[in-house]
mmCIF file of C-alpha atoms and ligand atoms in Angstrom:
data_model
loop_
_atom_site.group_PDB
_atom_site.id
_atom_site.type_symbol
_atom_site.label_atom_id
_atom_site.label_comp_id
_atom_site.label_asym_id
_atom_site.label_seq_id
_atom_site.Cartn_x
_atom_site.Cartn_y
_atom_site.Cartn_z
ATOM 1 C CA UNK A 131 265.349 74.999 216.007
ATOM 2 C CA UNK A 132 261.849 75.446 214.541
ATOM 3 C CA UNK A 133 262.771 75.143 210.880
ATOM 4 C CA UNK A 134 260.666 73.159 208.422
ATOM 5 C CA UNK A 135 262.444 69.772 208.799
ATOM 6 C CA UNK A 136 262.287 70.001 212.618
ATOM 7 C CA UNK A 137 258.585 70.812 212.452
ATOM 8 C CA UNK A 138 257.838 67.994 209.997
ATOM 9 C CA UNK A 139 259.610 65.482 212.179
ATOM 10 C CA UNK A 140 257.445 66.178 215.239
ATOM 11 C CA UNK A 141 254.165 67.115 213.521
ATOM 12 C CA UNK A 142 253.597 63.523 212.443
ATOM 13 C CA UNK A 143 249.839 63.910 212.022
ATOM 14 C CA UNK A 144 250.076 67.017 209.859
ATOM 15 C CA UNK A 145 248.430 69.685 212.028
ATOM 16 C CA UNK A 146 250.342 72.306 210.060
ATOM 17 C CA UNK A 147 248.067 71.973 207.033
ATOM 18 C CA UNK A 148 244.954 72.588 209.133
ATOM 19 C CA UNK A 149 246.518 75.654 210.720
ATOM 20 C CA UNK A 150 247.279 77.067 207.294
ATOM 21 C CA UNK A 151 243.729 76.402 206.118
ATOM 22 C CA UNK A 152 241.973 78.547 208.744
ATOM 23 C CA UNK A 153 241.035 81.465 206.400
ATOM 24 C CA UNK A 154 239.731 79.176 203.663
ATOM 25 C CA UNK A 155 237.771 77.178 206.244
ATOM 26 C CA UNK A 156 235.977 80.355 207.303
ATOM 27 C CA UNK A 157 235.132 81.186 203.682
ATOM 28 C CA UNK A 158 233.729 77.726 203.031
ATOM 29 C CA UNK A 159 231.841 77.614 206.332
ATOM 30 C CA UNK A 160 230.293 81.018 205.639
ATOM 31 C CA UNK A 161 229.028 79.787 202.298
ATOM 32 C CA UNK A 162 227.611 76.568 203.750
ATOM 33 C CA UNK A 163 225.853 78.388 206.601
ATOM 34 C CA UNK A 164 224.637 81.125 204.260
ATOM 35 C CA UNK A 165 222.904 78.558 202.053
ATOM 36 C CA UNK A 166 220.366 78.048 204.850
ATOM 37 C CA UNK A 167 219.372 81.734 204.807
ATOM 38 C CA UNK A 168 219.418 84.217 207.683
ATOM 39 C CA UNK A 169 217.890 81.887 210.288
ATOM 40 C CA UNK A 170 219.448 83.759 213.188
ATOM 41 C CA UNK A 171 218.158 87.238 212.321
ATOM 42 C CA UNK A 172 216.037 89.080 214.886
ATOM 43 C CA UNK A 173 215.857 86.519 217.624
ATOM 44 C CA UNK A 174 217.764 85.162 220.586
ATOM 45 C CA UNK A 175 220.421 82.696 219.571
ATOM 46 C CA UNK A 176 221.889 80.050 221.871
ATOM 47 C CA UNK A 177 224.958 78.203 220.622
ATOM 48 C CA UNK A 178 225.507 74.903 222.410
ATOM 49 C CA UNK A 179 228.810 73.089 222.030
ATOM 50 C CA UNK A 180 231.892 71.937 223.858
ATOM 51 C CA UNK A 181 235.624 72.449 223.435
ATOM 52 C CA UNK A 182 236.995 73.220 220.002
ATOM 53 C CA UNK A 183 233.484 73.421 218.534
ATOM 54 C CA UNK A 184 231.766 75.406 221.271
ATOM 55 C CA UNK A 185 234.413 78.110 221.320
ATOM 56 C CA UNK A 186 233.163 79.277 217.896
ATOM 57 C CA UNK A 187 229.890 80.323 219.519
ATOM 58 C CA UNK A 188 231.678 82.140 222.323
ATOM 59 C CA UNK A 189 233.805 84.118 219.877
ATOM 60 C CA UNK A 190 230.841 85.062 217.727
ATOM 61 C CA UNK A 191 228.852 86.076 220.811
ATOM 62 C CA UNK A 192 231.682 88.242 222.182
ATOM 63 C CA UNK A 193 232.124 90.011 218.865
ATOM 64 C CA UNK A 194 228.407 90.585 218.247
ATOM 65 C CA UNK A 195 227.984 91.885 221.807
ATOM 66 C CA UNK A 196 230.253 94.805 220.902
ATOM 67 C CA UNK A 197 229.327 95.434 217.298
ATOM 68 C CA UNK A 198 225.641 94.498 216.962
ATOM 69 C CA UNK A 199 222.493 94.288 219.000
ATOM 70 C CA UNK A 200 222.215 90.564 218.340
ATOM 71 C CA UNK A 201 221.887 88.565 221.571
ATOM 72 C CA UNK A 202 223.918 85.376 221.263
ATOM 73 C CA UNK A 203 224.608 83.165 224.249
ATOM 74 C CA UNK A 204 227.177 80.373 224.216
ATOM 75 C CA UNK A 205 226.348 77.332 226.357
ATOM 76 C CA UNK A 206 229.076 74.799 227.144
ATOM 77 C CA UNK A 207 226.927 72.337 229.045
ATOM 78 C CA UNK A 208 224.273 69.666 228.616
ATOM 79 C CA UNK A 209 221.687 71.953 230.257
ATOM 80 C CA UNK A 210 219.981 74.937 228.683
ATOM 81 C CA UNK A 211 219.117 78.000 230.753
ATOM 82 C CA UNK A 212 215.499 77.883 231.957
ATOM 83 C CA UNK A 213 214.571 80.944 229.872
ATOM 84 C CA UNK A 214 215.357 79.252 226.537
ATOM 85 C CA UNK A 215 212.166 78.232 224.751
ATOM 86 C CA UNK A 216 209.872 78.627 221.760
ATOM 87 C CA UNK A 217 210.969 81.332 219.353
ATOM 88 C CA UNK A 218 214.634 80.993 220.296
ATOM 89 C CA UNK A 219 217.142 79.564 217.860
ATOM 90 C CA UNK A 220 219.422 76.901 219.286
ATOM 91 C CA UNK A 221 222.474 76.128 217.162
ATOM 92 C CA UNK A 222 224.101 72.834 218.137
ATOM 93 C CA UNK A 223 227.765 72.704 217.163
ATOM 94 C CA UNK A 224 229.769 69.501 217.466
ATOM 95 C CA UNK A 225 232.447 68.610 214.981
ATOM 96 C CA UNK A 226 232.081 64.884 215.621
ATOM 97 C CA UNK A 227 228.342 65.176 216.103
ATOM 98 C CA UNK A 228 228.613 62.755 219.012
ATOM 99 C CA UNK A 229 229.483 64.844 222.070
ATOM 100 C CA UNK A 230 227.127 63.836 224.864
ATOM 101 C CA UNK A 231 226.676 67.272 226.422
ATOM 102 C CA UNK A 232 225.833 68.847 223.076
ATOM 103 C CA UNK A 233 223.403 66.071 222.159
ATOM 104 C CA UNK A 234 221.641 66.334 225.532
ATOM 105 C CA UNK A 235 221.193 70.103 225.107
ATOM 106 C CA UNK A 236 220.000 69.545 221.525
ATOM 107 C CA UNK A 237 217.332 67.064 222.636
ATOM 108 C CA UNK A 238 216.272 69.441 225.395
ATOM 109 C CA UNK A 239 215.915 72.253 222.819
ATOM 110 C CA UNK A 240 213.679 69.977 220.725
ATOM 111 C CA UNK A 241 211.515 69.180 223.751
ATOM 112 C CA UNK A 242 211.110 72.884 224.457
ATOM 113 C CA UNK A 243 210.024 73.655 220.909
ATOM 114 C CA UNK A 244 213.047 75.812 219.992
ATOM 115 C CA UNK A 245 214.099 76.307 216.397
ATOM 116 C CA UNK A 246 217.166 74.150 215.852
ATOM 117 C CA UNK A 247 220.158 74.115 213.512
ATOM 118 C CA UNK A 248 222.966 71.570 213.633
ATOM 119 C CA UNK A 249 226.574 72.021 212.558
ATOM 120 C CA UNK A 250 228.776 68.915 212.417
ATOM 121 C CA UNK A 251 230.801 66.622 210.195
ATOM 122 C CA UNK A 252 228.443 63.713 210.876
ATOM 123 C CA UNK A 253 227.478 61.581 213.873
ATOM 124 C CA UNK A 254 224.242 61.562 215.825
ATOM 125 C CA UNK A 255 223.757 65.308 215.494
ATOM 126 C CA UNK A 256 223.571 65.013 211.731
ATOM 127 C CA UNK A 257 221.175 62.062 211.984
ATOM 128 C CA UNK A 258 218.947 63.959 214.427
ATOM 129 C CA UNK A 259 218.756 67.005 212.149
ATOM 130 C CA UNK A 260 218.408 65.275 208.810
ATOM 131 C CA UNK A 261 215.976 62.710 210.216
ATOM 132 C CA UNK A 262 213.629 65.519 211.263
ATOM 133 C CA UNK A 263 214.181 67.743 208.233
ATOM 134 C CA UNK A 264 215.941 70.366 210.351
ATOM 135 C CA UNK A 265 218.486 72.803 208.891
ATOM 136 C CA UNK A 266 221.989 71.407 209.003
ATOM 137 C CA UNK A 267 225.442 72.743 208.076
ATOM 138 C CA UNK A 268 227.711 69.875 206.971
ATOM 139 C CA UNK A 269 231.400 70.472 207.613
ATOM 140 C CA UNK A 270 234.102 68.303 206.029
ATOM 141 C CA UNK A 271 235.087 65.203 208.070
ATOM 142 C CA UNK A 272 238.534 63.849 208.884
ATOM 143 C CA UNK A 273 239.937 66.551 211.158
ATOM 144 C CA UNK A 274 240.364 67.098 214.872
ATOM 145 C CA UNK A 275 237.463 69.248 216.108
ATOM 146 C CA UNK A 276 239.691 72.118 217.177
ATOM 147 C CA UNK A 277 241.402 72.158 213.764
ATOM 148 C CA UNK A 278 238.040 72.737 212.107
ATOM 149 C CA UNK A 279 237.211 75.902 214.044
ATOM 150 C CA UNK A 280 237.109 77.972 210.843
ATOM 151 C CA UNK A 281 234.375 75.819 209.326
ATOM 152 C CA UNK A 282 232.251 75.939 212.458
ATOM 153 C CA UNK A 283 232.762 79.674 212.997
ATOM 154 C CA UNK A 284 232.057 80.448 209.327
ATOM 155 C CA UNK A 285 229.017 78.161 209.337
ATOM 156 C CA UNK A 286 227.619 79.920 212.379
ATOM 157 C CA UNK A 287 228.282 83.387 210.997
ATOM 158 C CA UNK A 288 226.547 82.340 207.772
ATOM 159 C CA UNK A 289 223.283 81.898 209.687
ATOM 160 C CA UNK A 290 223.159 85.639 210.397
ATOM 161 C CA UNK A 291 222.105 88.422 208.057
ATOM 162 C CA UNK A 292 224.421 88.063 205.050
ATOM 163 C CA UNK A 293 224.398 91.804 204.266
ATOM 164 C CA UNK A 294 225.616 92.773 207.696
ATOM 165 C CA UNK A 295 227.814 89.964 208.915
ATOM 166 C CA UNK A 296 229.342 88.359 205.819
ATOM 167 C CA UNK A 297 231.316 91.442 204.643
ATOM 168 C CA UNK A 298 232.844 91.789 208.108
ATOM 169 C CA UNK A 299 233.791 88.124 208.109
ATOM 170 C CA UNK A 300 235.380 88.460 204.655
ATOM 171 C CA UNK A 301 237.489 91.398 205.860
ATOM 172 C CA UNK A 302 238.638 89.239 208.765
ATOM 173 C CA UNK A 303 239.495 86.431 206.339
ATOM 174 C CA UNK A 304 241.771 88.817 204.393
ATOM 175 C CA UNK A 305 243.548 89.660 207.641
ATOM 176 C CA UNK A 306 243.874 85.965 208.511
ATOM 177 C CA UNK A 307 245.462 85.309 205.120
ATOM 178 C CA UNK A 308 247.906 88.203 205.484
ATOM 179 C CA UNK A 309 248.922 87.470 209.093
ATOM 180 C CA UNK A 310 248.824 83.703 208.710
ATOM 181 C CA UNK A 311 251.534 83.911 206.035
ATOM 182 C CA UNK A 312 253.882 85.383 208.660
ATOM 183 C CA UNK A 313 253.435 82.439 211.019
ATOM 184 C CA UNK A 314 254.187 79.352 208.917
ATOM 185 C CA UNK A 315 257.239 77.123 209.509
ATOM 186 C CA UNK A 316 258.873 78.676 206.407
ATOM 187 C CA UNK A 317 259.247 82.012 208.212
ATOM 188 C CA UNK A 318 262.478 81.898 210.240
ATOM 189 C CA UNK A 319 262.452 82.031 214.037
ATOM 190 C CA UNK A 320 263.660 85.637 214.294
ATOM 191 C CA UNK A 321 260.844 86.937 212.064
ATOM 192 C CA UNK A 322 258.058 84.660 213.228
ATOM 193 C CA UNK A 323 256.048 86.017 216.199
ATOM 194 C CA UNK A 324 254.531 82.610 217.012
ATOM 195 C CA UNK A 325 257.909 80.859 217.117
ATOM 196 C CA UNK A 326 259.337 83.662 219.254
ATOM 197 C CA UNK A 327 256.485 83.547 221.731
ATOM 198 C CA UNK A 328 256.584 79.749 221.996
ATOM 199 C CA UNK A 329 260.267 79.932 222.892
ATOM 200 C CA UNK A 330 259.550 82.612 225.508
ATOM 201 C CA UNK A 331 256.831 80.692 227.325
ATOM 202 C CA UNK A 332 258.521 77.268 227.137
ATOM 203 C CA UNK A 333 259.098 75.919 230.619
ATOM 204 C CA UNK A 334 256.496 78.173 232.218
ATOM 205 C CA UNK A 335 252.725 77.662 232.544
ATOM 206 C CA UNK A 336 250.868 80.166 230.347
ATOM 207 C CA UNK A 337 248.033 82.189 231.833
ATOM 208 C CA UNK A 338 246.313 84.267 229.203
ATOM 209 C CA UNK A 339 244.356 87.412 230.009
ATOM 210 C CA UNK A 340 241.825 89.269 227.910
ATOM 211 C CA UNK A 341 239.055 91.787 228.416
ATOM 212 C CA UNK A 342 235.540 90.276 228.240
ATOM 213 C CA UNK A 343 235.577 90.779 224.452
ATOM 214 C CA UNK A 344 238.825 88.848 224.166
ATOM 215 C CA UNK A 345 237.926 86.282 226.853
ATOM 216 C CA UNK A 346 236.984 83.536 224.363
ATOM 217 C CA UNK A 347 240.133 84.284 222.362
ATOM 218 C CA UNK A 348 242.167 83.930 225.564
ATOM 219 C CA UNK A 349 240.279 80.713 226.269
ATOM 220 C CA UNK A 350 241.171 79.417 222.806
ATOM 221 C CA UNK A 351 244.847 80.197 223.497
ATOM 222 C CA UNK A 352 244.550 78.217 226.710
ATOM 223 C CA UNK A 353 242.852 75.224 225.127
ATOM 224 C CA UNK A 354 245.293 75.143 222.225
ATOM 225 C CA UNK A 355 248.199 75.148 224.697
ATOM 226 C CA UNK A 356 246.417 72.329 226.561
ATOM 227 C CA UNK A 357 245.614 70.187 223.538
ATOM 228 C CA UNK A 358 248.414 70.900 221.056
ATOM 229 C CA UNK A 359 251.366 71.456 223.390
ATOM 230 C CA UNK A 360 249.968 69.118 226.087
ATOM 231 C CA UNK A 361 250.671 71.536 228.937
ATOM 232 C CA UNK A 362 248.600 73.006 231.698
ATOM 233 C CA UNK A 363 247.494 76.541 230.890
ATOM 234 C CA UNK A 364 244.694 78.780 232.055
ATOM 235 C CA UNK A 365 242.942 81.905 230.887
ATOM 236 C CA UNK A 366 241.309 84.631 232.841
ATOM 237 C CA UNK A 367 239.394 87.863 232.328
ATOM 238 C CA UNK A 368 240.342 91.401 233.298
ATOM 239 C CA UNK A 369 239.284 93.664 234.942
ATOM 240 C CA UNK A 370 237.792 91.019 237.246
ATOM 241 C CA UNK A 371 241.134 89.249 237.752
ATOM 242 C CA UNK A 372 242.694 92.501 238.955
ATOM 243 C CA UNK A 373 240.422 92.319 241.964
ATOM 244 C CA UNK A 374 241.801 88.959 243.114
ATOM 245 C CA UNK A 375 244.442 87.138 241.013
ATOM 246 C CA UNK A 376 246.684 90.161 240.963
ATOM 247 C CA UNK A 377 247.473 89.559 244.632
ATOM 248 C CA UNK A 378 248.807 86.113 243.738
ATOM 249 C CA UNK A 379 251.055 87.593 241.054
ATOM 250 C CA UNK A 380 252.356 90.170 243.469
ATOM 251 C CA UNK A 381 252.919 87.907 246.439
ATOM 252 C CA UNK A 382 253.078 84.205 245.576
ATOM 253 C CA UNK A 383 256.720 83.074 245.533
ATOM 254 C CA UNK A 384 255.735 80.490 242.864
ATOM 255 C CA UNK A 385 254.548 83.201 240.440
ATOM 256 C CA UNK A 386 257.733 82.981 238.354
ATOM 257 C CA UNK A 387 256.747 79.532 237.148
ATOM 258 C CA UNK A 388 253.899 81.079 235.165
ATOM 259 C CA UNK A 389 253.865 83.104 231.959
ATOM 260 C CA UNK A 390 251.222 85.825 231.969
ATOM 261 C CA UNK A 391 250.190 86.781 228.435
ATOM 262 C CA UNK A 392 248.038 89.888 228.002
ATOM 263 C CA UNK A 393 245.933 90.150 224.839
ATOM 264 C CA UNK A 394 245.737 93.825 223.862
ATOM 265 C CA UNK A 395 243.655 95.659 221.264
ATOM 266 C CA UNK A 396 244.620 99.029 219.733
ATOM 267 C CA UNK A 397 241.014 100.211 220.061
ATOM 268 C CA UNK A 398 240.691 99.275 223.729
ATOM 269 C CA UNK A 399 238.916 101.939 225.788
ATOM 270 C CA UNK A 400 240.929 104.466 227.808
ATOM 271 C CA UNK A 401 239.883 102.607 230.927
ATOM 272 C CA UNK A 402 240.949 99.220 229.556
ATOM 273 C CA UNK A 403 244.288 100.663 228.431
ATOM 274 C CA UNK A 404 245.004 102.167 231.847
ATOM 275 C CA UNK A 405 243.835 98.980 233.570
ATOM 276 C CA UNK A 406 245.920 96.632 231.410
ATOM 277 C CA UNK A 407 249.009 98.877 231.626
ATOM 278 C CA UNK A 408 248.662 98.981 235.408
ATOM 279 C CA UNK A 409 248.157 95.204 235.535
ATOM 280 C CA UNK A 410 251.329 94.668 233.517
ATOM 281 C CA UNK A 411 253.351 97.044 235.676
ATOM 282 C CA UNK A 412 252.125 95.525 238.926
ATOM 283 C CA UNK A 413 252.959 91.973 237.808
ATOM 284 C CA UNK A 414 256.249 92.874 236.171
ATOM 285 C CA UNK A 415 258.599 93.424 239.079
ATOM 286 C CA UNK A 416 258.483 89.705 239.814
ATOM 287 C CA UNK A 417 257.407 87.975 236.623
ATOM 288 C CA UNK A 418 258.128 88.400 232.924
ATOM 289 C CA UNK A 419 254.931 89.546 231.177
ATOM 290 C CA UNK A 420 254.232 88.886 227.487
ATOM 291 C CA UNK A 421 251.931 91.202 225.582
ATOM 292 C CA UNK A 422 250.233 90.405 222.302
ATOM 293 C CA UNK A 423 249.086 93.465 220.388
ATOM 294 C CA UNK A 424 246.360 92.733 217.874
ATOM 295 C CA UNK A 425 246.530 94.464 214.508
ATOM 296 C CA UNK A 426 243.879 94.595 211.803
ATOM 297 C CA UNK A 427 241.241 96.839 210.272
ATOM 298 C CA UNK A 428 238.240 95.659 212.321
ATOM 299 C CA UNK A 429 237.555 94.166 215.742
ATOM 300 C CA UNK A 430 236.674 90.770 214.258
ATOM 301 C CA UNK A 431 239.852 90.765 212.173
ATOM 302 C CA UNK A 432 241.889 91.528 215.284
ATOM 303 C CA UNK A 433 240.126 88.901 217.390
ATOM 304 C CA UNK A 434 240.607 86.192 214.773
ATOM 305 C CA UNK A 435 244.218 87.047 213.939
ATOM 306 C CA UNK A 436 245.020 87.045 217.660
ATOM 307 C CA UNK A 437 243.380 83.631 217.887
ATOM 308 C CA UNK A 438 245.438 82.478 214.904
ATOM 309 C CA UNK A 439 248.649 83.613 216.595
ATOM 310 C CA UNK A 440 247.711 81.558 219.663
ATOM 311 C CA UNK A 441 247.009 78.477 217.550
ATOM 312 C CA UNK A 442 250.435 78.722 215.904
ATOM 313 C CA UNK A 443 252.209 79.522 219.184
ATOM 314 C CA UNK A 444 250.778 76.388 220.813
ATOM 315 C CA UNK A 445 251.792 74.406 217.731
ATOM 316 C CA UNK A 446 255.406 75.577 217.980
ATOM 317 C CA UNK A 447 255.434 74.934 221.715
ATOM 318 C CA UNK A 448 254.419 71.350 220.904
ATOM 319 C CA UNK A 449 257.309 71.091 218.445
ATOM 320 C CA UNK A 450 259.748 72.508 221.016
ATOM 321 C CA UNK A 451 258.454 69.936 223.506
ATOM 322 C CA UNK A 452 258.734 67.240 220.827
ATOM 323 C CA UNK A 453 255.087 66.157 221.064
ATOM 324 C CA UNK A 454 252.865 65.550 218.050
ATOM 325 C CA UNK A 455 250.298 68.379 218.319
ATOM 326 C CA UNK A 456 247.316 66.399 217.012
ATOM 327 C CA UNK A 457 246.465 63.445 219.323
ATOM 328 C CA UNK A 458 244.477 64.114 222.502
ATOM 329 C CA UNK A 459 244.187 60.550 223.794
ATOM 330 C CA UNK A 460 242.820 61.397 227.223
ATOM 331 C CA UNK A 461 239.763 63.223 225.796
ATOM 332 C CA UNK A 462 238.922 60.039 223.881
ATOM 333 C CA UNK A 463 239.263 58.022 227.088
ATOM 334 C CA UNK A 464 236.942 60.383 228.921
ATOM 335 C CA UNK A 465 234.322 60.206 226.159
ATOM 336 C CA UNK A 466 234.508 56.398 226.116
ATOM 337 C CA UNK A 467 233.932 56.253 229.883
ATOM 338 C CA UNK A 468 230.971 58.622 229.717
ATOM 339 C CA UNK A 469 229.478 56.809 226.721
ATOM 340 C CA UNK A 470 229.323 53.601 228.800
ATOM 341 C CA UNK A 471 226.908 55.341 231.149
ATOM 342 C CA UNK A 472 224.358 56.228 228.474
HETATM 343 C C1 F6R B 591 239.552 68.053 220.125
HETATM 344 C C2 F6R B 591 238.853 69.190 220.711
HETATM 345 C C3 F6R B 591 237.849 68.954 221.791
HETATM 346 C C4 F6R B 591 236.449 68.717 221.185
HETATM 347 C C5 F6R B 591 235.422 68.457 222.274
HETATM 348 C C6 F6R B 591 234.013 68.343 221.730
HETATM 349 O O1 F6R B 591 240.304 68.464 219.009
HETATM 350 O O2 F6R B 591 239.114 70.295 220.357
HETATM 351 O O3 F6R B 591 237.837 70.069 222.639
HETATM 352 O O4 F6R B 591 236.057 69.841 220.428
HETATM 353 O O5 F6R B 591 235.753 67.269 222.933
HETATM 354 O O6 F6R B 591 233.949 67.471 220.652
HETATM 355 P P1 F6R B 591 233.136 67.896 219.345
HETATM 356 O O7 F6R B 591 233.778 69.164 218.878
HETATM 357 O O8 F6R B 591 233.289 66.775 218.396
HETATM 358 O O9 F6R B 591 231.733 68.102 219.787
#
């Protein structure tokens, strides 16, 4: 069903090659960002960006919040928090370089006298940075923003202390290479976790759960289901969701239409383990629950390989639904409407 010819037939725009390139994108991005030096060391960092670009900042922030003392705040909006000002580093990430929210936040950061770095493949963001002699990480053009996540994530990580962060990122890249090889169309359905999961969730609406550390990874799963497979999907964060959504799972007669997917980590705390096990058991009597168990030598490796599994799962769901994963026409329509206003 999901063999190579079937995949090729539906994946008319060639998303498969971008999925395969994720590890090498991170390597290249890390080098490009690193060339600017450790701009993000020892200060507050705010990463502004939307969608497939902005998620890179959220993932980096969630990881650094656990492993380092570095305060990084992702902002997915045109407004900056009132406390952002001189001495803070604002990193503007927009693959196209033309996203209105990101550009508005970038201009606001300039007005407030923040340090600024841009990451994009071109557009107004590049012109703004290069025109003012500001540091800029150029990522290769010609992709969909969400397919270039590795470049943006690597570029961002490269702005941090190379001695501390880069080795961790390289370890994660090794894991991405190893696990990514198990997810390609060549690997038959029965041995391919992404193909298996896509088949399991087909026909139901995925709702992906993660702890706060995994929340941006869960969000990436959601957005990849939305954009690649063209389905509604949502993500949510535990333990908070256990204090409200759980009631819906237990009592809503429509709950069976949804596919809860729990993202698990082998190093989760005793509390998280007990909480996630209880969540699964309390949902299960009525609804089939999928669990994804991250594997890998470090937290970052596990976060990124879990993300990679979600990317591939959404890709195969697109193939099963016979929709080309790449185009996202309605986002273009929205941007065109908003551009008319400015
Ligand atoms: C499209 C995608 C979108 C964009 C978002 C922001 O592939 O993933 O979520 O990332 O519309 O656009 P950029 O990334 O160009 O700033």
